[in-house]
XYZ file of C-alpha atoms in Angstrom:
683
model
C -21.068 -17.117 -26.622
C -17.806 -19.568 -26.333
C -19.861 -23.004 -25.256
C -16.790 -25.042 -23.314
C -17.483 -28.783 -24.115
C -16.979 -30.436 -20.935
C -14.924 -33.421 -21.755
C -16.710 -37.460 -21.742
C -14.000 -37.928 -18.831
C -15.661 -34.685 -16.789
C -17.443 -35.732 -13.464
C -21.469 -34.042 -13.264
C -21.621 -31.950 -9.689
C -23.440 -28.807 -8.619
C -22.292 -25.440 -10.067
C -20.355 -23.760 -7.389
C -19.408 -26.963 -5.571
C -16.192 -28.264 -7.999
C -13.029 -29.041 -6.417
C -10.015 -26.111 -7.623
C -6.942 -25.919 -6.948
C -7.305 -22.840 -7.499
C -7.346 -21.785 -3.571
C -7.118 -18.295 -2.164
C -3.425 -18.762 -1.550
C -2.959 -19.211 -5.032
C -4.856 -16.076 -5.227
C -3.419 -14.411 -2.807
C 0.354 -15.051 -4.735
C -0.621 -14.240 -8.297
C -1.125 -10.330 -7.071
C 2.764 -10.229 -6.664
C 2.599 -8.401 -10.268
C 5.483 -6.390 -11.957
C 4.885 -2.970 -12.972
C 7.032 0.673 -13.988
C 10.054 -0.591 -15.774
C 12.770 1.462 -16.183
C 16.641 1.335 -18.122
C 20.017 2.173 -17.683
C 21.966 0.821 -20.556
C 21.479 -3.097 -20.609
C 20.309 -2.985 -17.027
C 16.019 -3.308 -16.727
C 14.452 -3.044 -13.355
C 10.937 -2.609 -12.242
C 8.892 -2.714 -9.109
C 6.841 -5.533 -8.081
C 4.274 -6.197 -5.344
C 5.048 -8.829 -3.143
C 1.471 -9.841 -1.004
C 3.584 -12.588 1.309
C 5.536 -9.970 2.354
C 2.906 -7.608 4.057
C 1.965 -6.300 0.557
C 5.215 -4.324 0.746
C 6.527 -3.046 -3.175
C 9.789 -4.239 -3.726
C 12.601 -3.399 -7.419
C 13.493 -6.050 -8.951
C 16.083 -5.988 -11.989
C 18.211 -8.166 -14.425
C 20.586 -7.145 -17.602
C 18.834 -7.726 -21.605
C 22.324 -8.414 -22.368
C 22.755 -11.164 -19.803
C 19.647 -13.861 -20.936
C 20.594 -16.462 -18.218
C 20.890 -14.225 -14.741
C 18.493 -14.661 -12.319
C 16.459 -12.116 -11.516
C 17.865 -10.112 -8.447
C 15.482 -8.619 -5.795
C 17.642 -5.192 -5.318
C 15.157 -3.486 -2.561
C 15.154 -6.130 0.073
C 12.177 -6.200 2.951
C 11.462 -4.062 4.919
C 11.826 -1.207 2.003
C 8.716 -0.005 0.141
C 9.108 2.056 -2.716
C 5.829 3.307 -3.264
C 4.801 7.313 -3.174
C 1.281 7.638 -2.249
C 0.507 10.904 -4.150
C -2.929 11.462 -4.964
C -3.599 8.214 -2.632
C -2.686 5.727 -6.123
C 0.886 6.626 -5.951
C 2.237 6.680 -9.344
C 6.072 5.765 -10.344
C 7.644 5.271 -7.599
C 11.456 5.420 -8.466
C 13.965 7.148 -11.048
C 17.232 5.748 -12.476
C 20.444 7.853 -12.428
C 24.125 6.755 -12.712
C 27.055 6.996 -9.713
C 30.941 6.331 -9.616
C 30.041 2.387 -7.965
C 27.222 2.056 -11.173
C 23.411 1.708 -11.018
C 21.979 4.044 -8.410
C 18.317 4.273 -7.956
C 15.817 7.223 -6.295
C 12.993 5.779 -4.581
C 9.666 7.000 -2.234
C 9.487 4.796 0.593
C 6.193 4.364 2.046
C 6.543 3.940 5.402
C 7.538 8.661 5.939
C 6.786 8.792 2.051
C 10.717 10.482 1.943
C 13.150 10.418 -1.121
C 15.816 7.094 -0.681
C 19.229 7.528 -2.832
C 20.708 3.645 -3.105
C 23.765 2.511 -5.150
C 22.953 -1.540 -4.826
C 26.360 -2.594 -6.212
C 28.060 -0.324 -2.805
C 25.510 0.990 -0.374
C 24.977 -0.472 2.952
C 21.589 0.728 2.749
C 19.348 3.991 1.345
C 20.024 7.329 2.401
C 17.034 10.049 2.754
C 17.605 12.683 0.083
C 15.043 14.814 1.551
C 13.962 16.002 4.845
C 11.518 14.625 7.234
C 8.596 16.998 8.393
C 7.330 17.682 10.841
C 4.090 15.613 10.144
C 4.567 12.166 9.019
C 4.202 11.339 5.436
C 2.895 15.459 4.485
C 5.779 15.704 1.767
C 5.089 13.030 -1.010
C 6.792 12.715 -4.377
C 6.244 10.860 -7.396
C 7.003 10.778 -11.004
C 10.890 11.150 -10.927
C 12.945 11.792 -13.604
C 16.687 12.648 -13.907
C 17.744 16.496 -13.551
C 19.218 18.184 -16.834
C 22.982 18.201 -14.722
C 22.487 14.674 -13.471
C 23.284 15.731 -9.931
C 19.411 16.166 -8.738
C 16.048 14.571 -9.030
C 12.903 16.262 -10.201
C 9.154 15.019 -9.673
C 5.994 16.414 -8.943
C 5.805 16.900 -4.542
C 3.059 17.327 -3.123
C 2.947 18.837 0.066
C -0.063 18.220 2.636
C -0.630 21.869 4.393
C -3.750 21.105 7.079
C -5.732 19.238 8.860
C -8.533 18.665 6.234
C -8.176 16.190 2.921
C -7.946 19.153 0.859
C -5.345 20.761 2.071
C -2.985 20.551 -1.026
C -0.186 21.946 -2.120
C 1.831 20.796 -5.425
C 4.449 22.013 -7.087
C 7.592 20.712 -9.683
C 10.916 20.823 -7.741
C 14.185 19.827 -7.977
C 15.685 17.310 -5.103
C 19.792 17.077 -4.793
C 21.398 13.298 -5.089
C 24.454 14.794 -2.317
C 21.678 14.610 0.295
C 22.267 18.354 1.356
C 18.644 18.473 1.257
C 17.614 15.845 4.047
C 19.504 18.506 6.500
C 18.355 21.336 4.460
C 14.868 21.494 2.937
C 14.947 24.569 1.196
C 17.568 22.875 -0.927
C 14.723 21.892 -2.205
C 14.103 23.799 -5.211
C 10.691 24.944 -6.994
C 11.006 24.592 -10.516
C 7.045 25.254 -11.555
C 4.305 25.915 -9.435
C 1.240 25.778 -11.971
C -1.905 24.411 -11.488
C -3.118 22.457 -8.804
C -2.422 19.167 -10.478
C 0.415 17.960 -12.114
C 1.434 15.325 -13.875
C 4.594 14.111 -16.879
C 7.311 16.707 -15.910
C 9.610 16.172 -19.153
C 12.739 18.050 -20.162
C 13.407 18.510 -23.650
C 16.483 16.537 -25.080
C 18.657 19.739 -25.010
C 17.710 20.514 -21.407
C 15.689 24.111 -22.077
C 12.676 23.866 -21.585
C 10.641 21.471 -19.513
C 6.889 20.674 -20.277
C 4.218 18.964 -17.907
C 0.470 18.773 -17.686
C -1.687 20.639 -15.182
C -5.139 20.687 -13.996
C -7.451 22.060 -11.140
C -11.059 21.051 -9.459
C -13.357 20.857 -10.721
C -12.158 18.732 -13.355
C -10.572 15.546 -13.321
C -7.524 14.281 -16.102
C -9.475 12.475 -18.172
C -12.282 14.889 -18.393
C -9.846 18.515 -19.217
C -5.910 19.679 -18.811
C -3.972 21.166 -20.608
C -0.366 21.031 -21.786
C 2.452 23.533 -20.778
C 5.887 24.352 -22.020
C 8.333 26.545 -20.419
C 11.822 27.489 -20.667
C 14.318 27.151 -17.635
C 16.364 29.912 -17.051
C 18.383 29.329 -13.428
C 16.805 26.370 -12.789
C 13.463 27.013 -12.968
C 10.222 27.499 -15.022
C 9.853 31.187 -17.149
C 6.960 32.170 -19.734
C 4.705 29.380 -19.358
C 2.854 28.692 -22.238
C 0.139 26.613 -23.066
C 0.102 24.391 -26.139
C -2.613 22.291 -25.824
C -6.253 20.516 -24.052
C -8.809 22.576 -22.807
C -12.191 22.817 -21.746
C -13.562 20.134 -23.487
C -9.928 18.156 -24.273
C -7.617 15.723 -22.112
C -4.090 16.059 -23.054
C -2.766 12.568 -20.329
C 0.933 12.701 -21.588
C 3.639 14.188 -23.725
C 7.187 13.218 -24.717
C 9.963 15.539 -26.199
C 10.769 13.840 -29.821
C 13.376 16.769 -30.275
C 14.183 19.857 -28.731
C 11.551 21.411 -30.584
C 8.815 18.719 -31.114
C 6.129 17.200 -28.691
C 4.452 14.034 -29.103
C 1.273 14.509 -26.823
C -1.694 12.048 -26.317
C -5.109 14.113 -26.236
C -8.619 13.742 -27.299
C -9.311 16.695 -29.298
C -11.130 13.998 -31.938
C -13.425 11.624 -29.297
C -10.143 9.231 -28.713
C -6.839 9.587 -26.671
C -4.186 9.482 -30.434
C -0.738 10.836 -30.698
C -0.802 14.386 -31.882
C 3.198 16.545 -33.327
C 3.265 19.885 -31.596
C 5.710 22.085 -33.171
C 7.194 24.382 -31.073
C 8.237 28.246 -32.061
C 11.250 29.822 -30.444
C 9.487 31.113 -27.863
C 7.149 28.276 -26.864
C 4.004 28.924 -28.578
C 2.762 26.443 -30.468
C 4.201 27.194 -34.662
C 1.334 24.975 -36.356
C -1.656 22.975 -35.432
C -1.392 20.017 -33.671
C -1.164 17.206 -36.333
C -2.654 13.498 -35.661
C -0.309 11.129 -36.253
C -2.512 8.246 -36.553
C -6.103 9.424 -36.386
C -7.907 5.882 -35.364
C -11.381 5.258 -33.374
C -8.771 3.905 -30.877
C -7.240 4.965 -27.466
C -3.336 5.524 -27.167
C -3.790 6.430 -23.275
C -5.285 5.926 -20.748
C -7.194 7.811 -17.242
C -4.304 9.493 -15.126
C -4.732 7.813 -11.593
C -1.937 7.299 -11.595
C 1.431 9.395 -12.101
C 4.341 7.896 -14.423
C 2.091 6.132 -17.177
C 3.594 6.217 -21.041
C 1.808 4.716 -23.216
C 3.837 6.482 -26.234
C 7.444 6.666 -26.471
C 9.484 8.535 -29.331
C 12.482 6.802 -30.254
C 15.731 7.572 -31.734
C 14.840 5.994 -35.252
C 12.276 8.623 -35.603
C 9.624 5.867 -34.396
C 7.245 5.899 -32.244
C 6.341 3.395 -29.664
C 2.551 2.919 -28.787
C 0.016 1.510 -26.846
C -3.361 0.861 -28.666
C -6.247 -0.590 -29.009
C -10.071 -0.809 -27.965
C -10.587 -2.630 -25.402
C -7.854 -4.659 -25.256
C -4.303 -3.375 -26.072
C -1.323 -4.291 -28.124
C 2.432 -2.355 -28.441
C 2.554 -1.105 -31.839
C 5.220 1.239 -33.505
C 4.360 4.149 -35.570
C 5.561 5.585 -38.382
C 4.999 9.189 -38.521
C 5.417 10.207 -41.461
C 2.677 7.590 -42.603
C 0.582 7.059 -39.589
C 0.803 3.915 -40.288
C 1.414 0.534 -37.359
C 3.142 -2.509 -37.527
C 2.129 -4.156 -34.491
C 4.739 -6.514 -32.382
C 4.166 -10.164 -32.838
C 3.794 -11.445 -29.054
C 0.972 -13.913 -27.790
C 0.499 -10.783 -25.428
C -3.495 -9.224 -25.828
C -3.404 -6.272 -22.790
C -0.238 -3.849 -22.545
C 0.033 -1.364 -19.739
C 0.984 2.220 -19.709
C 4.303 2.169 -18.361
C 6.680 1.932 -21.469
C 10.738 2.606 -21.303
C 13.755 1.663 -23.490
C 16.731 -0.040 -22.607
C 20.142 -1.442 -24.714
C 22.843 0.073 -26.140
C 20.846 2.179 -28.627
C 18.195 3.535 -26.341
C 15.547 3.414 -28.793
C 17.752 2.577 -32.316
C 18.913 -0.116 -34.480
C 19.618 -2.919 -31.963
C 17.496 -1.043 -29.018
C 14.961 -2.894 -27.253
C 11.334 -1.563 -26.252
C 10.174 -2.277 -22.197
C 6.652 -2.987 -21.313
C 4.350 -5.219 -19.054
C 1.567 -7.608 -20.873
C -0.514 -10.076 -19.937
C -2.900 -12.895 -21.813
C -5.612 -15.043 -21.025
C -3.323 -17.167 -20.171
C -0.556 -15.199 -19.667
C 0.192 -13.486 -16.172
C 2.115 -9.422 -16.099
C 5.057 -9.755 -16.878
C 7.829 -7.346 -18.297
C 8.355 -7.620 -21.745
C 11.436 -7.228 -23.614
C 10.625 -6.596 -27.462
C 13.591 -6.138 -29.636
C 13.688 -2.852 -32.733
C 16.523 -4.913 -34.733
C 14.459 -7.732 -34.894
C 11.287 -8.081 -33.328
C 12.122 -11.068 -31.360
C 10.532 -10.634 -27.877
C 11.008 -12.634 -24.322
C 9.910 -12.407 -20.607
C 12.584 -10.252 -18.038
C 10.522 -10.925 -14.960
C 9.355 -14.635 -15.463
C 11.977 -16.305 -17.703
C 10.001 -18.997 -20.580
C 13.339 -21.201 -19.554
C 11.419 -21.493 -16.041
C 8.075 -21.650 -16.797
C 8.295 -24.377 -19.170
C 10.321 -26.402 -17.029
C 7.774 -26.387 -14.184
C 4.656 -25.447 -16.482
C 1.509 -23.322 -14.919
C -0.292 -25.223 -12.708
C -3.443 -23.880 -13.236
C -3.448 -23.750 -16.634
C -6.481 -26.793 -17.153
C -8.726 -24.528 -14.842
C -8.168 -21.218 -16.170
C -11.721 -19.948 -17.607
C -12.045 -19.306 -21.538
C -12.947 -16.096 -22.367
C -15.193 -13.907 -24.193
C -15.323 -10.236 -25.528
C -18.961 -9.326 -25.925
C -21.024 -6.432 -26.812
C -24.289 -6.130 -24.593
C -27.873 -4.436 -25.068
C -28.565 -1.984 -22.206
C -31.088 0.347 -21.263
C -31.982 2.802 -24.685
C -30.101 -0.050 -26.892
C -27.221 1.639 -26.119
C -23.707 -1.321 -26.556
C -22.610 -1.981 -23.092
C -19.038 -3.960 -22.939
C -18.420 -6.857 -20.867
C -16.212 -9.254 -20.244
C -17.616 -13.388 -19.424
C -16.133 -15.747 -18.090
C -18.023 -19.266 -18.613
C -17.216 -22.118 -15.686
C -14.920 -24.018 -16.499
C -12.963 -27.014 -15.020
C -11.016 -30.388 -17.174
C -12.548 -32.450 -14.425
C -16.318 -31.562 -13.718
C -18.972 -29.877 -15.147
C -22.727 -28.772 -13.655
C -25.702 -30.754 -14.585
C -27.739 -31.371 -17.610
C -30.848 -29.929 -16.337
C -29.025 -26.986 -13.835
C -27.480 -23.887 -15.113
C -24.454 -21.837 -13.110
C -24.672 -19.177 -10.773
C -23.089 -16.209 -11.804
C -21.324 -12.938 -10.720
C -21.608 -9.609 -11.874
C -17.992 -8.008 -11.150
C -18.722 -4.263 -11.095
C -14.371 -2.285 -11.987
C -13.428 -0.024 -9.594
C -12.661 4.193 -11.317
C -15.778 4.639 -11.970
C -13.567 5.938 -14.790
C -11.870 2.604 -15.545
C -11.704 -1.156 -17.109
C -11.467 -4.848 -16.958
C -8.966 -5.958 -19.006
C -9.485 -9.454 -20.083
C -6.157 -11.055 -18.708
C -4.911 -13.407 -17.179
C -6.844 -13.607 -13.557
C -6.374 -16.298 -10.841
C -8.891 -14.002 -8.514
C -11.565 -14.730 -11.701
C -10.384 -18.948 -11.661
C -10.934 -19.181 -8.325
C -14.673 -18.648 -9.076
C -15.188 -20.433 -12.584
C -12.821 -23.133 -11.728
C -15.380 -23.756 -8.509
C -18.683 -23.758 -11.349
C -19.554 -19.991 -10.720
C -19.720 -17.710 -14.014
C -18.032 -14.515 -13.991
C -18.900 -11.312 -16.372
C -16.677 -8.352 -15.606
C -19.226 -5.221 -17.331
C -17.307 -2.005 -18.188
C -20.345 -0.235 -18.041
C -20.890 2.866 -19.521
C -18.001 5.682 -18.035
C -15.478 2.900 -18.625
C -12.652 3.706 -20.626
C -10.635 1.695 -23.870
C -14.124 2.735 -26.046
C -13.711 6.584 -26.913
C -15.112 9.902 -25.097
C -18.841 9.570 -26.185
C -18.763 6.404 -23.995
C -16.403 7.380 -21.397
C -19.554 10.739 -21.074
C -22.031 8.560 -20.695
C -22.201 8.537 -16.545
C -22.322 12.297 -16.705
C -24.398 12.937 -13.933
C -25.610 9.593 -13.687
C -23.294 7.954 -11.699
C -25.498 5.240 -9.821
C -27.740 4.847 -12.945
C -26.427 4.134 -15.761
C -23.426 1.715 -13.914
C -26.716 0.160 -12.798
C -28.200 -0.345 -15.865
C -25.422 -1.776 -17.758
C -24.703 -4.320 -14.797
C -28.203 -5.750 -14.237
C -28.714 -5.342 -18.597
C -25.552 -8.203 -18.629
C -27.662 -10.092 -16.193
C -30.762 -10.839 -17.839
C -29.153 -10.592 -21.427
C -27.054 -13.625 -19.833
C -29.900 -15.332 -18.250
C -32.163 -14.921 -21.247
C -29.392 -16.823 -22.874
C -30.091 -19.737 -20.688
C -26.646 -19.679 -20.061
C -26.817 -18.369 -16.081
C -29.247 -19.154 -13.230
C -31.806 -16.006 -12.941
C -32.464 -17.046 -9.238
C -28.936 -16.849 -8.558
C -27.363 -13.400 -9.717
C -24.562 -11.706 -7.587
C -22.826 -8.892 -7.630
C -19.351 -7.823 -6.810
C -17.170 -4.096 -6.656
C -14.831 -2.545 -4.513
C -14.525 1.497 -4.863
C -16.399 2.770 -7.354
C -17.419 -0.832 -8.060
C -18.191 -1.160 -4.078
C -20.998 1.675 -5.496
C -22.318 0.128 -8.105
C -22.937 -3.026 -6.303
C -24.749 -1.824 -3.276
C -26.311 0.903 -5.397
C -27.617 -2.361 -7.733
C -28.733 -4.149 -4.189
C -30.948 -0.979 -3.164
C -32.337 -0.364 -6.243
C -32.950 -3.543 -7.907
C -34.151 -6.904 -7.448
C -31.869 -8.355 -10.415
C -29.279 -9.870 -7.562
C -30.108 -12.365 -4.906
C -26.323 -11.110 -2.972
C -23.478 -8.974 -3.059
C -19.783 -8.625 -2.256
C -19.502 -4.954 -1.502
C -15.457 -3.593 -0.889
C -14.192 -0.432 0.219
C -16.612 1.583 -1.466
C -18.857 4.876 -1.900
C -22.126 4.336 0.803
C -22.579 8.469 1.384
C -22.016 10.658 -1.470
C -22.525 14.422 0.785
C -20.256 12.993 3.184
C -17.686 11.736 0.494
C -17.608 14.692 -1.256
C -15.737 16.611 1.480
C -14.189 13.296 3.355
C -12.312 11.398 0.245
C -8.761 12.996 -1.054
C -7.757 15.895 -2.517
C -7.673 14.351 -6.319
C -11.537 13.413 -5.913
C -13.062 15.459 -3.939
C -14.522 17.356 -6.315
C -14.902 14.236 -8.804
C -18.759 14.289 -8.466
C -19.078 17.179 -10.085
C -19.003 15.685 -13.247
C -20.354 12.057 -12.283
C -23.641 13.973 -10.321
C -23.762 17.218 -10.752
C -22.593 20.106 -9.223
C -22.883 20.793 -5.560
C -24.899 22.274 -4.145
C -27.807 21.843 -6.749
C -27.346 18.302 -6.539
C -27.619 17.721 -2.998
C -30.746 15.714 -3.650
C -29.585 13.759 -5.828
C -26.725 12.939 -3.936
C -28.668 11.835 -1.247
C -31.499 9.653 -3.309
C -28.985 8.027 -5.103
C -26.882 6.811 -1.772
C -27.026 3.699 -1.038
C -26.358 4.829 2.772
C -30.472 6.132 2.527
C -31.677 3.833 1.562
C -30.486 0.270 3.436
C -34.135 -0.116 3.986
C -34.732 -1.553 0.316
C -31.909 -3.883 0.817
C -33.459 -7.213 1.413
C -30.167 -9.203 -0.432
C -27.808 -10.796 2.114
C -24.317 -9.124 1.451
C -20.920 -9.562 2.338
C -19.193 -5.999 3.246
C -15.064 -5.660 3.267
C -12.959 -2.623 4.618
C -9.638 -1.394 5.202
C -9.365 0.619 7.685
C -6.650 2.518 7.040
C -8.620 3.690 3.847
C -8.198 7.358 2.706
C -10.045 7.338 -0.343
C -13.094 5.348 1.155
C -13.077 6.030 4.894
C -14.635 3.176 6.748
C -17.511 5.339 8.463
C -19.388 5.103 5.118
C -19.798 1.656 5.909
C -20.410 1.757 9.903
C -22.763 4.299 9.263
C -24.887 1.838 6.823
C -25.247 -1.267 8.963
C -26.977 1.667 11.280
C -29.456 1.582 9.042
C -29.442 -1.602 8.248
C -29.370 -2.296 12.045
C -32.991 -3.306 12.805
C -33.891 -4.355 8.960
C -33.053 -8.425 9.304
C -30.744 -8.135 6.256
C -28.018 -11.321 6.268
C -24.590 -9.499 6.082
C -20.795 -10.034 7.376
C -18.293 -7.199 8.135
C -14.980 -7.671 7.989
C -12.576 -5.121 8.530
C -8.581 -5.215 7.815
C -6.023 -3.497 9.994
C -2.820 -1.871 8.233
C -5.170 -1.817 4.303
C -5.289 0.966 3.048
C -7.817 1.132 -0.613
C -7.805 -2.143 -2.282
C -6.103 -4.984 -0.682
C -2.537 -5.748 -0.550
C -1.287 -8.368 2.288
C -1.709 -12.577 1.423
C -3.416 -12.731 4.409
C -6.472 -10.584 3.876
C -6.759 -11.447 -0.060
C -7.328 -15.180 1.686
C -9.742 -13.726 3.802
C -11.724 -11.637 1.274
C -12.074 -14.635 -1.232
C -13.021 -17.248 1.858
C -16.266 -14.116 2.479
C -17.323 -14.591 -0.633
C -17.495 -18.073 -1.624
C -19.922 -18.436 1.591
C -21.663 -15.734 0.905
C -22.257 -17.252 -2.254
C -22.461 -20.809 -0.736
C -25.059 -20.405 1.476
C -27.249 -18.105 -0.636
C -26.845 -20.027 -3.434
C -27.080 -23.489 -1.700
C -23.543 -25.456 -2.377
C -21.045 -27.202 -0.988
C -17.633 -25.385 -0.595
C -14.421 -26.533 1.520
C -13.768 -22.343 2.294
C -14.400 -21.405 5.899
C -18.383 -20.098 6.403
C -18.144 -16.377 7.594
C -21.548 -16.024 9.586
C -23.990 -14.056 8.537
C -25.840 -11.858 10.849
C -29.160 -10.282 10.312
């Protein structure tokens, strides 16, 4: 493990009590991150979350040919470009050309309708889709321009009844003239196929449509099908399956030419890009060719619609986000399988590629993506295909060079580690030791450590610039983010360790990492904590109920009762337990035995419980029942609820309150002083 040597000028103070400029307000401001870049010639757009504006998502733009122009917020408050498809959302907008310049079509969070807006000519956005009888019952995501330029095509999700699983989905065409806002029948169904749909893509000649589909009880990282159909009168006909299957996950497909698809599939155990050649009748002409046969991931879990890890370019190469644990941007030569990585300092790239510039992917074109590093906050990055040069579009370096990062000296120096877990299995984790330029811990004291369990559970904790981590490490509290068995980024076998073992493998791996840090002398065994949100909240609660390793925990918007969650959560995850725990009703007893709500009497460690009151994924009633079971147990705890918050916290006030509560918990349990407001722990 990396050992940071304190400067001789540092002053010893008890771990946890170090003064730090990284306050909760700074963390909240840092959550204003960009995503979903897109382009129209030289004009580059992206979505940007704004905690200081009530958590809304704004749309921004700039031009790659005018580097001195400031970034423009195109969509002003209170407009909120965010879709609720699958509740986790996805790409909320598409760009097209209009008579007066660029036009954006976006999903408005408040009513989930699509709106058209030409920022250079329109006073305000105009609706394109009808207002449903039930608010937000029609939702739209992953918008693309239709073949004639007068429509947008997208995935539509329609909620048809009172239960979360009363849902239908289809690929639809929405006219850009606004007629469908008055005449709902003007929205044309292009394809109605599997229960879940993703990745609609038009072939370059506009004659075929491809998409990905799957059905309950499968999740998209378990088994999907790649479907292709010719178009007749604007509708898909004679649909064929060209890739995917029972034990194969196709997560993306893009057209390379009118008869060739590049699809990302894990048929070989890793999400690798494959080339599919199609015959005239829509079938597969020959076996798929793995373009880059590497034990690396070129894809990820489809939690959100619209992800693009690979993108064919006009010069024949393929831009690709790839790696193990961390990711890079590379250019793939399909003929040789060689990859040339972009020479940027970023160590993590998201699956959100796009192309811009007059070359549109050929010489002189530009690849766009969102990238970060431990010392670089997430930013929209433009990489030139002509010379490999790069620059940030969302955070121009001229600005940062002038002002500097006020928190740079307080950032942790993380290290990616592989620990040995139960049954001698590898457990991946990112370790963030305490770090301050001004203070160090007493020689005879070891620091407290908090184990972070990520959500999903099919997900991953990237090692990037994160002021939320620095909020704790700069005060003398170590953080270790565990990518427990079931995480992505390490191949399908690692991902499938959690099959049938949710609440077992994840907890064991978190405990193993915490104990390993203690054995190394890096952490104080009497001051270990665990925290997590969503599925990570489940792991944190299960660890407190089933082990004695952790002295306290922070549980955020968690799953606490598997049987109730199965029928109370949203449609996407309503059958998730089929793989995580076992088929229902055979796994009923297993669900009851593992659920923290049924093991509340085993919880003795103090905790804080944080919950959004509008959460449709992990509803607050689970927290209420868990606390009722603890009513006579005399366990110190605090329960904070937040109006207007869904799954995950977006508002500045909520982020600040949640961090204050968490730090206050650690201060009270571990016995150090802090400047955070004290949150009362009641028994």
